[in-house]
Coordinates of C-alpha atoms and ligand atoms in Angstrom, one line a residue:
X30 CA -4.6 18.1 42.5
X31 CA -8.4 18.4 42.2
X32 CA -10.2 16.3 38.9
X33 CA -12.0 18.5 36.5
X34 CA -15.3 16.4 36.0
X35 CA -16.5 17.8 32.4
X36 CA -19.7 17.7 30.8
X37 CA -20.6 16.2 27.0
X38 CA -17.2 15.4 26.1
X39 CA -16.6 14.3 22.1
X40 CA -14.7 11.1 22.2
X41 CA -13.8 10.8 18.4
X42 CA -10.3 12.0 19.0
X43 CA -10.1 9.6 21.8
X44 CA -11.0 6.5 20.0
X45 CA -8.7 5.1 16.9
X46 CA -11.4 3.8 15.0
X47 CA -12.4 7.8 15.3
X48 CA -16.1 7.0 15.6
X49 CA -18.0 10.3 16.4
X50 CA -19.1 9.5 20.4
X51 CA -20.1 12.0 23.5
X52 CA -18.9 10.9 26.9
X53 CA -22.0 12.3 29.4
X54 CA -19.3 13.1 31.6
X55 CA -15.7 13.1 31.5
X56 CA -12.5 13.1 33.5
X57 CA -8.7 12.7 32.6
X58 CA -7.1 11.5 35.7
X59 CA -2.9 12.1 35.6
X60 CA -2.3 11.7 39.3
X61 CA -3.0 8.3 41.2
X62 CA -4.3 10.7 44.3
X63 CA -7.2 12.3 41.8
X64 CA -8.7 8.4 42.3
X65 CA -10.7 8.1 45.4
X66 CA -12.2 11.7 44.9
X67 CA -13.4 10.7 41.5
X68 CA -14.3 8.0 42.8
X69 CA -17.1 9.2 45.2
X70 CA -18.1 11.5 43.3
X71 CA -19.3 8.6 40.6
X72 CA -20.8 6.7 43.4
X73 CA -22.6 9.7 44.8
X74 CA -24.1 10.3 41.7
X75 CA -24.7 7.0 40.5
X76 CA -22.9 7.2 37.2
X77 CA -21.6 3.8 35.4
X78 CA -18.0 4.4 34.7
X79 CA -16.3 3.5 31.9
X80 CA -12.6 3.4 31.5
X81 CA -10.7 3.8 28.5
X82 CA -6.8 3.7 27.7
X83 CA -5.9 5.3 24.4
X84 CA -8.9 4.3 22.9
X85 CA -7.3 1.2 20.6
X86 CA -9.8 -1.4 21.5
X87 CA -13.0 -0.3 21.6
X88 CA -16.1 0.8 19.3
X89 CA -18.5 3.6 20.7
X90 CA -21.8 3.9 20.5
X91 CA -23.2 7.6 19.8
X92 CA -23.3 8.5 23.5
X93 CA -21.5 7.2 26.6
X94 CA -23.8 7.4 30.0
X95 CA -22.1 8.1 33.0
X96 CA -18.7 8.8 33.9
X97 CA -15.9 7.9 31.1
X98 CA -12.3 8.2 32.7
X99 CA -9.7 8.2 30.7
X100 CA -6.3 6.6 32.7
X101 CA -3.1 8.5 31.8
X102 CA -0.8 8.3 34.8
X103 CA 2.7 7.9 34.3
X104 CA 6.0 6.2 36.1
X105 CA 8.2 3.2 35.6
X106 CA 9.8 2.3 38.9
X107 CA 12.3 -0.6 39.5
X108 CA 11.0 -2.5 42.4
X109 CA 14.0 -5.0 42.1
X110 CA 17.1 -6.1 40.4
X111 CA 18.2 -9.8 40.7
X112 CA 21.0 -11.6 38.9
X113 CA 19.0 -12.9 36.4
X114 CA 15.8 -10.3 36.3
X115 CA 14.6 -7.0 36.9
X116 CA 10.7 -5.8 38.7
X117 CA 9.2 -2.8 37.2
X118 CA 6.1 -1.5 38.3
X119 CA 4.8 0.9 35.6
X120 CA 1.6 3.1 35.7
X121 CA -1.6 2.3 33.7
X122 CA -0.9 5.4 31.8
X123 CA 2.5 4.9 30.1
X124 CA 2.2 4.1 26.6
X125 CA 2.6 0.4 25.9
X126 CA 5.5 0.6 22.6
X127 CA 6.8 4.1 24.8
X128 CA 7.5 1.2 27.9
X129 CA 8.8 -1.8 25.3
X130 CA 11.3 0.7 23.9
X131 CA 12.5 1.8 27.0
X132 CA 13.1 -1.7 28.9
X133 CA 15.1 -2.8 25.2
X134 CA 17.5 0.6 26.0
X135 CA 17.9 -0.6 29.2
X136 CA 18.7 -4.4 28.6
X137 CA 15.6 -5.6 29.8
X138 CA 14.1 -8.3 27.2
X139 CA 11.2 -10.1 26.3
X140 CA 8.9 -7.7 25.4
X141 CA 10.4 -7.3 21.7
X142 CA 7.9 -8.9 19.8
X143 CA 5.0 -7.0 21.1
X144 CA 6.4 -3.3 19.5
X145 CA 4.1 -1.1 18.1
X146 CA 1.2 -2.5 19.7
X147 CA -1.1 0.8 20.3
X148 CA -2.4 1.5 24.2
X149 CA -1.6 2.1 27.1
X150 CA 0.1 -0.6 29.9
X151 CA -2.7 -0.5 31.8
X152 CA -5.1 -1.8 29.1
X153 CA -2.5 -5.0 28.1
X154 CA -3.3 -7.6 30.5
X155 CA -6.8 -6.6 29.7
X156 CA -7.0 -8.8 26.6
X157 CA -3.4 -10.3 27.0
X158 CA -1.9 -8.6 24.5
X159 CA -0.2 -10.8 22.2
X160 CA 1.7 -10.4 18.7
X161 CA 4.4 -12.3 16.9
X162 CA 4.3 -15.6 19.0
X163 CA 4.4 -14.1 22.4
X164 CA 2.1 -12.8 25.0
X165 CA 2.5 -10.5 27.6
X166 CA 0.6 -12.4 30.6
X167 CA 3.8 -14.3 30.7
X168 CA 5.9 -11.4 32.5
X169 CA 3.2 -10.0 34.3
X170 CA 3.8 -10.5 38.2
X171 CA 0.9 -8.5 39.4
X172 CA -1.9 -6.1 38.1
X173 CA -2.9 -3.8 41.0
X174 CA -6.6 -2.4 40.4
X175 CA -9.3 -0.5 42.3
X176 CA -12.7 -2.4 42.6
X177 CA -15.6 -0.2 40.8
X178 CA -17.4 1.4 42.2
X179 CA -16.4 0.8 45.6
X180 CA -12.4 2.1 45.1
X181 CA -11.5 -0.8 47.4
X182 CA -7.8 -1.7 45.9
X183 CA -7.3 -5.6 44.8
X184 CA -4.3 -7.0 43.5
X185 CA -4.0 -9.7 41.6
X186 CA -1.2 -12.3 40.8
X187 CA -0.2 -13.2 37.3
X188 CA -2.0 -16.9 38.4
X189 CA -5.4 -15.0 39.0
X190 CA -5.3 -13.3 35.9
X191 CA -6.3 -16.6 34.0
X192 CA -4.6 -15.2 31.2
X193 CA -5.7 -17.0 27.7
X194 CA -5.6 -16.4 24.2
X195 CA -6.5 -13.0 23.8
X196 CA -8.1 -13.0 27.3
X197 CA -8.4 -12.3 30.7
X198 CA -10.0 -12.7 33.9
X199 CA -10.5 -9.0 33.4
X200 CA -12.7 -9.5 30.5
X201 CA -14.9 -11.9 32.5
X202 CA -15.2 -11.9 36.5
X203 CA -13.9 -8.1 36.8
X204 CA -15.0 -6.8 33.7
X205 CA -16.5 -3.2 34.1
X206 CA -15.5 -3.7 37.7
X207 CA -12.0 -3.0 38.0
X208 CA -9.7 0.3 37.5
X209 CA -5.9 -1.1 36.7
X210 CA -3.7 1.8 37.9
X211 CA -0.7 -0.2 37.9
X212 CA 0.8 -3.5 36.3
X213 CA 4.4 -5.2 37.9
X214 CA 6.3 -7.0 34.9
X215 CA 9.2 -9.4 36.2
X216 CA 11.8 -9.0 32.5
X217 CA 14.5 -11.2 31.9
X218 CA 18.2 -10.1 31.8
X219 CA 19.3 -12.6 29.6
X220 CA 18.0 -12.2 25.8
X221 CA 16.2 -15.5 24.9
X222 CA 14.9 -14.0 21.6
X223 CA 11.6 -15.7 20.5
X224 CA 12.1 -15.9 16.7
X225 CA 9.6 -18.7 15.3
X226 CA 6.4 -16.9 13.7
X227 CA 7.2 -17.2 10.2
X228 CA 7.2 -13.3 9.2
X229 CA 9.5 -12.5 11.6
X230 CA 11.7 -15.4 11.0
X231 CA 11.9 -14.2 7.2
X232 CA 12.8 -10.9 7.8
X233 CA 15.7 -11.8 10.5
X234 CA 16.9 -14.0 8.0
X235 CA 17.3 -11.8 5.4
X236 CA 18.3 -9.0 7.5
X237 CA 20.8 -10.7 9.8
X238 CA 23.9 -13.2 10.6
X239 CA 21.6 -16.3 12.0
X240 CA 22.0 -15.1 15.7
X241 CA 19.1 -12.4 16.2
X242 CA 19.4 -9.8 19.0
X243 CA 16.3 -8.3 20.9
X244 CA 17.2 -5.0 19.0
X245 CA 16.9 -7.1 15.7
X246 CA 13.2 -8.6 16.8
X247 CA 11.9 -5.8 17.6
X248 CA 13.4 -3.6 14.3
X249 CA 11.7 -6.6 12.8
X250 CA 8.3 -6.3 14.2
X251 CA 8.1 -2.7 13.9
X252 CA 9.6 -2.6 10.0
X253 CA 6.7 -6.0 9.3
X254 CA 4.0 -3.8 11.0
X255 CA 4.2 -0.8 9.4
X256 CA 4.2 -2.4 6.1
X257 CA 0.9 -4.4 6.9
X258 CA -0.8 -2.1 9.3
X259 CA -2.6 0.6 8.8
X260 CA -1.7 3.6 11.2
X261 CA -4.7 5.0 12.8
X262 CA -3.7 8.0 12.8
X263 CA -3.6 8.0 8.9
X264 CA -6.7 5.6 8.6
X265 CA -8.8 4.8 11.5
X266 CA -9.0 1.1 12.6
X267 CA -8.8 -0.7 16.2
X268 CA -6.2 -3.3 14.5
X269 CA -7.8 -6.8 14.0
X270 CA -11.5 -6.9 14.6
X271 CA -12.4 -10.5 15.3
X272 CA -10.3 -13.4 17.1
X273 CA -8.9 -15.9 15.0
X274 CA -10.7 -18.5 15.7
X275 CA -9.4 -21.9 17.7
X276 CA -11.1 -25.4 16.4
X277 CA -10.2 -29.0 17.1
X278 CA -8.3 -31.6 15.2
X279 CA -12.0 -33.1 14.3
X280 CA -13.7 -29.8 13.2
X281 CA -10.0 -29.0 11.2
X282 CA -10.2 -32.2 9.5
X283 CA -13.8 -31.6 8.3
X284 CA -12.8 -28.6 7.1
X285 CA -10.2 -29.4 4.9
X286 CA -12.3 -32.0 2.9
X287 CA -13.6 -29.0 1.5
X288 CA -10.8 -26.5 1.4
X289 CA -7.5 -28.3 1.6
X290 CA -5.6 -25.7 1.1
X291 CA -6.9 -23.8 4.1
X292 CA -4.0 -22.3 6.5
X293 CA -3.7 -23.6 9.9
X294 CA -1.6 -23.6 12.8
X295 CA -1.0 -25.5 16.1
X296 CA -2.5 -23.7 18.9
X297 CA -0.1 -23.6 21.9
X298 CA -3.0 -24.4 24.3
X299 CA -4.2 -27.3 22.0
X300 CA -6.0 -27.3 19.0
X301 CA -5.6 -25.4 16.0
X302 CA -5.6 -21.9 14.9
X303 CA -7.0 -20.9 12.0
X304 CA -6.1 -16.9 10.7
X305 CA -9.6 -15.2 10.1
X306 CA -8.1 -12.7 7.9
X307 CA -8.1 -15.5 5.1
X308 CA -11.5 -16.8 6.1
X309 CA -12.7 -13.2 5.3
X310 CA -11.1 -13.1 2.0
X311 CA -12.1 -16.0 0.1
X312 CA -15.7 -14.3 1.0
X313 CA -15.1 -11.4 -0.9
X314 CA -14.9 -8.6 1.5
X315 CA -10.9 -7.4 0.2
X316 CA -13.0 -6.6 -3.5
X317 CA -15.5 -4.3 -1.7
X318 CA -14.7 -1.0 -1.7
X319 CA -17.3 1.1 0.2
X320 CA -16.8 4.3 3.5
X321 CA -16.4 1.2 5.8
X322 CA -14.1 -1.6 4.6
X323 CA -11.2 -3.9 5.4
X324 CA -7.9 -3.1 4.7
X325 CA -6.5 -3.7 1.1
X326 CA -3.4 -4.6 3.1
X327 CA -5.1 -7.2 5.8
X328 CA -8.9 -8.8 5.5
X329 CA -8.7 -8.8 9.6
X330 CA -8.7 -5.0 9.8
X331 CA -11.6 -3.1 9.4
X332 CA -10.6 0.7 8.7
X333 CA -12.9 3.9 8.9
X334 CA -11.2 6.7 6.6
X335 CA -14.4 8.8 6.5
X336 CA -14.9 8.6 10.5
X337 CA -18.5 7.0 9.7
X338 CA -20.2 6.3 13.2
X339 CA -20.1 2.9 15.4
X340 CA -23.6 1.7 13.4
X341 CA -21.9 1.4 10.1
X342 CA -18.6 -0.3 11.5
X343 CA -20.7 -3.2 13.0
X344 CA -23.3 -3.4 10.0
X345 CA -20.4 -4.6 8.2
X346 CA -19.0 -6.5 10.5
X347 CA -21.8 -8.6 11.5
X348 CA -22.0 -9.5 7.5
X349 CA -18.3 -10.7 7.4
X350 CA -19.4 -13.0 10.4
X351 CA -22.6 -13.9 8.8
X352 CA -20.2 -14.9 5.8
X353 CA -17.9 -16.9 7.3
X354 CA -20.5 -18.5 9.3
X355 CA -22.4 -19.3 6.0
X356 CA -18.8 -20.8 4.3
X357 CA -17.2 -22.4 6.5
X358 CA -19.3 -22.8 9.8
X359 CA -17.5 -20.7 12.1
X360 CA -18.6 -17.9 14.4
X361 CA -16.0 -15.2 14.8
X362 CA -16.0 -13.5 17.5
X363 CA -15.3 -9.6 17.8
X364 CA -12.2 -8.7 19.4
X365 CA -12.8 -4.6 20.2
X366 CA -15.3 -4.2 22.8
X367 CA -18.4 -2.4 22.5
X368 CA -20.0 0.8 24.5
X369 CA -22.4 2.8 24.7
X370 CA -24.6 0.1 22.8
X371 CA -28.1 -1.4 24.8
X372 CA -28.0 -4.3 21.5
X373 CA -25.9 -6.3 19.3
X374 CA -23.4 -7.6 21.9
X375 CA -22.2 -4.5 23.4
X376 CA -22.3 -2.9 27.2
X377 CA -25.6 -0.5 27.4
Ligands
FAD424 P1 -8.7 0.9 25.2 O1 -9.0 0.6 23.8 O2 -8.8 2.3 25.7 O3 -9.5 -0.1 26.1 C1 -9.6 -1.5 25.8 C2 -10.3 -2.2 26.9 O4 -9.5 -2.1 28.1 C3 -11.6 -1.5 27.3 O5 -12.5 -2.6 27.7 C4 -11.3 -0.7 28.5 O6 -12.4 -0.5 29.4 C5 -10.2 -1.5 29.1 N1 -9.2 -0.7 29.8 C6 -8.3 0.2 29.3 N2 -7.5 0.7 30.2 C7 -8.0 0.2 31.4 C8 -7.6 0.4 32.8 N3 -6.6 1.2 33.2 N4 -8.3 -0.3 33.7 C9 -9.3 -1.1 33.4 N5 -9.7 -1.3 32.1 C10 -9.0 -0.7 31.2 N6 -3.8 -6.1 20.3 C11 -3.0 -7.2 20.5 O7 -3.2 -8.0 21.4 N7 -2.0 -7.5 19.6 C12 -1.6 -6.7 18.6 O8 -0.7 -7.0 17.8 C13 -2.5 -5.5 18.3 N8 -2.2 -4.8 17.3 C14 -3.0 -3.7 17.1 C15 -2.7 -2.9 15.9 C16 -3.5 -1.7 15.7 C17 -3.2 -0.9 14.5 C18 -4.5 -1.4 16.6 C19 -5.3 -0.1 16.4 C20 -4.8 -2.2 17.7 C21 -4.0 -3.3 17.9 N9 -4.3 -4.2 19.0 C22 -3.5 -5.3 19.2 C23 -5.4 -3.9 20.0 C24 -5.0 -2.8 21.1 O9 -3.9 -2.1 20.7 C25 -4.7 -3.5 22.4 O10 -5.9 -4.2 22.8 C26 -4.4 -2.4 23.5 O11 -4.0 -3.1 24.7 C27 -5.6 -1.5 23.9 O12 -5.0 -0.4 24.7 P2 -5.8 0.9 24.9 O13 -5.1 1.7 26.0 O14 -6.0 1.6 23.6 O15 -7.2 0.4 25.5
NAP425 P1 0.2 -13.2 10.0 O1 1.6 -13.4 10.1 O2 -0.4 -12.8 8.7 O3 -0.6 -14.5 10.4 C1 -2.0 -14.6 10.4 C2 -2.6 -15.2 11.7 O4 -2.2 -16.6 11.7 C3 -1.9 -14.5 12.9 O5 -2.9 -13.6 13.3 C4 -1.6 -15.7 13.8 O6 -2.4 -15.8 14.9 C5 -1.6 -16.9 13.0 N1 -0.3 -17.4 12.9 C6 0.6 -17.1 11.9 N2 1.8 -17.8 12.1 C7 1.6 -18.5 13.2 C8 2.4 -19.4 14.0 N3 3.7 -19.8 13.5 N4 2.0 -20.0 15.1 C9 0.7 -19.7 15.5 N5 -0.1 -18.8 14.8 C10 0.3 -18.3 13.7 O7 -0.3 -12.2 11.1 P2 -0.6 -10.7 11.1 O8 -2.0 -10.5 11.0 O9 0.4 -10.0 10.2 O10 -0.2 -10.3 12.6 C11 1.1 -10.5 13.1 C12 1.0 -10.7 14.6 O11 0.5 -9.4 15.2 C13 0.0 -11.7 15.1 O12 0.5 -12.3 16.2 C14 -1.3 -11.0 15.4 O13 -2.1 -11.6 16.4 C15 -0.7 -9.6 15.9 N6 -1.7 -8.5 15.5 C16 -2.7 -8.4 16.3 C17 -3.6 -7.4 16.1 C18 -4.8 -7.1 17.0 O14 -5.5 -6.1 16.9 N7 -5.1 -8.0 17.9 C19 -3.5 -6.5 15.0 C20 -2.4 -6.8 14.2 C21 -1.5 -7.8 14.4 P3 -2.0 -15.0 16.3 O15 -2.9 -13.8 16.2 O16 -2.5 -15.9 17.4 O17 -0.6 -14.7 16.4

């Protein structure tokens, strides 16, 4: 089927932090064969492209240049079924919790924890999406991409993803120059429920026997999210907007001199991990109470009821960084990526 390339497309129903944006031009691509020709067409006219998912992790500037294309094709197949685990390849465009739900119906665990995470499939190795004490990079075989702008395809093993803490080779060597149209996840058959992060571990206590089941993780997840999340689709936000940030025992130490009652956890890579949300607070920001501001609920989430524009989102956070910088000497660093902006950390 031929792609529709449109002209001056509004973006602020396309984005959850519903930031009023233009994309230049515009295409919705819902068959894998509409690629190439889209494609060429960007190439022949010499437009940037920009891809986006379902819009959960980014903030956009005013106006988009050159092509934005927005990646909703569909399909779960089962490549393979061995004793002890199943291969799915699933399409870019299947809605992430849509795809965790349906591998729990089906028996097919590990993905539990990472429920109601917002976006697409094609978008999660992107910034290894992670919630709950587990990560997805883990049961990702293989992302299959198309080089930009060439269209060349590249695959790329779960190894070559270099998947980190909230990161990706895709946000460094291949970012803006690769499409993912497909991602292979190799799932466990046998439920080995991760049940550790402390929230969750509450709630399973008080809501079960002492022996959790996937089904009981992930009722867990989604019942903890929805009381401390705000739903964009009721208040605009792009979930947590910075990192939180990784120190060493040293710089932890030095810290707690000062504040020894600062939270902290071990970092499974080394280190420590300290939860920016409560950085934020003891500077004030949960008493402000302005068009942009964090969440009453959570310090880390920075929510946009009045659908202000991109400028007023990062005014404020840039002084929640200043802040923290200021208090306790650390530089948090923005999670959502930027478009659309030629300053201030963002793609031009
Ligand atoms: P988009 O926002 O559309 O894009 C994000 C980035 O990925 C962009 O750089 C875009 O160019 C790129 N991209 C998207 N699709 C493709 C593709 N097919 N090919 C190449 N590049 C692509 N994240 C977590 O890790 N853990 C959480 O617990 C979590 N909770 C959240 C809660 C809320 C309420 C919200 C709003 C967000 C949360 N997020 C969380 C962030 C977000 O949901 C994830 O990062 C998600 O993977 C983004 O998916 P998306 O389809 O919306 O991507
Ligand atoms: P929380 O339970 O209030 O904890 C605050 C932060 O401390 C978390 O973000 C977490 O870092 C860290 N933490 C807590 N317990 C930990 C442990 N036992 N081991 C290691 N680190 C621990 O968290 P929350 O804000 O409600 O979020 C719950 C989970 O959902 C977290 O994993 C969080 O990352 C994820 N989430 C992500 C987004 C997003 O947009 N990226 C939005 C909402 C929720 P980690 O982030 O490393 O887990």
């Amino acid at each position: 089927m031929t792609l529709a390339v449109q002209e001056r497309v509004e973006l602020q129903a396309l984005n959850t932090l519903a930031v009023p944006a233009v994309a230049e031009y515009f295409a919705e691509l819902t068959e894998p064969a509409q690629l190439d020709e889209v494609l060429a067409e960007a190439r022949d006219r010499q437009w940037r492209v920009t891809v986006l998912g379902e819009g959960s992790n980014v903030v956009l500037a005013e106006t988009l240049s050159g092509l934005t294309l927005v990646q909703r094709c569909r399909g779960i197949s089962v490549l393979e079924q061995e004793a002890d685990a199943v291969c799915l390849q699933v399409a870019a465009g299947e809605n992430w919790h849509g795809f965790v739900s349906w591998c729990l119906d089906r028996d097919y665990f590990g993905l539990e924890n990472l429920a109601l995470i917002p976006g697409t499939v094609g978008a999660a190795p992107i910034q290894n999406i992670g919630a709950y004490g587990v990560e997805v990079g883990r049961f990702v075989e293989r992302v299959h991409c198309r080089e930009l702008p060439s269209g060349t395809p590249l695959v790329l093993t779960r190894e070559e993803c270099e998947f980190d803490y909230r990161n990706s080779i895709f946000k460094r060597k291949w970012q803006d120059r690769a499409l993912i149209e497909s991602v292979t996840f190799r799932l466990p058959l046998t439920p080995s429920p991760v049940t550790g992060y402390p929230t969750l571990a509450r709630w399973l206590e008080e809501h079960g026997d002492g022996d959790p089941t996937p089904r009981q993780v992930f009722d867990g997840v989604v019942t903890i999210r929805r009381s401390r999340l705000p739903d964009p689709g009721d208040i605009p936000n792009v979930g947590s907007f910075f990192k939180n940030p990784r120190i060493s025992g040293r710089a932890l130490g030095q810290l707690q001199a000062d504040w020894p009652e600062l939270p902290h956890y071990a970092d499974e890579r080394g280190g420590h991990k300290l939860p920016a949300a409560w950085l934020i607070e003891q500077c004030g920001f949960k008493q402000r109470d302005a068009a942009v501001r964090v969440h009453a609920e959570h310090a880390l989430v920075i929510v946009n009821p009045e659908r202000r524009p991109a400028p007023e989102i990062l005014e404020l956070a840039e002084a929640i960084a200043d802040a923290v910088h200021q208090r306790f000497g650390i530089l948090l660093e923005q999670e959502p990526r930027n478009y659309g902006f030629t300053s201030g950390g963002g793609r031009g």
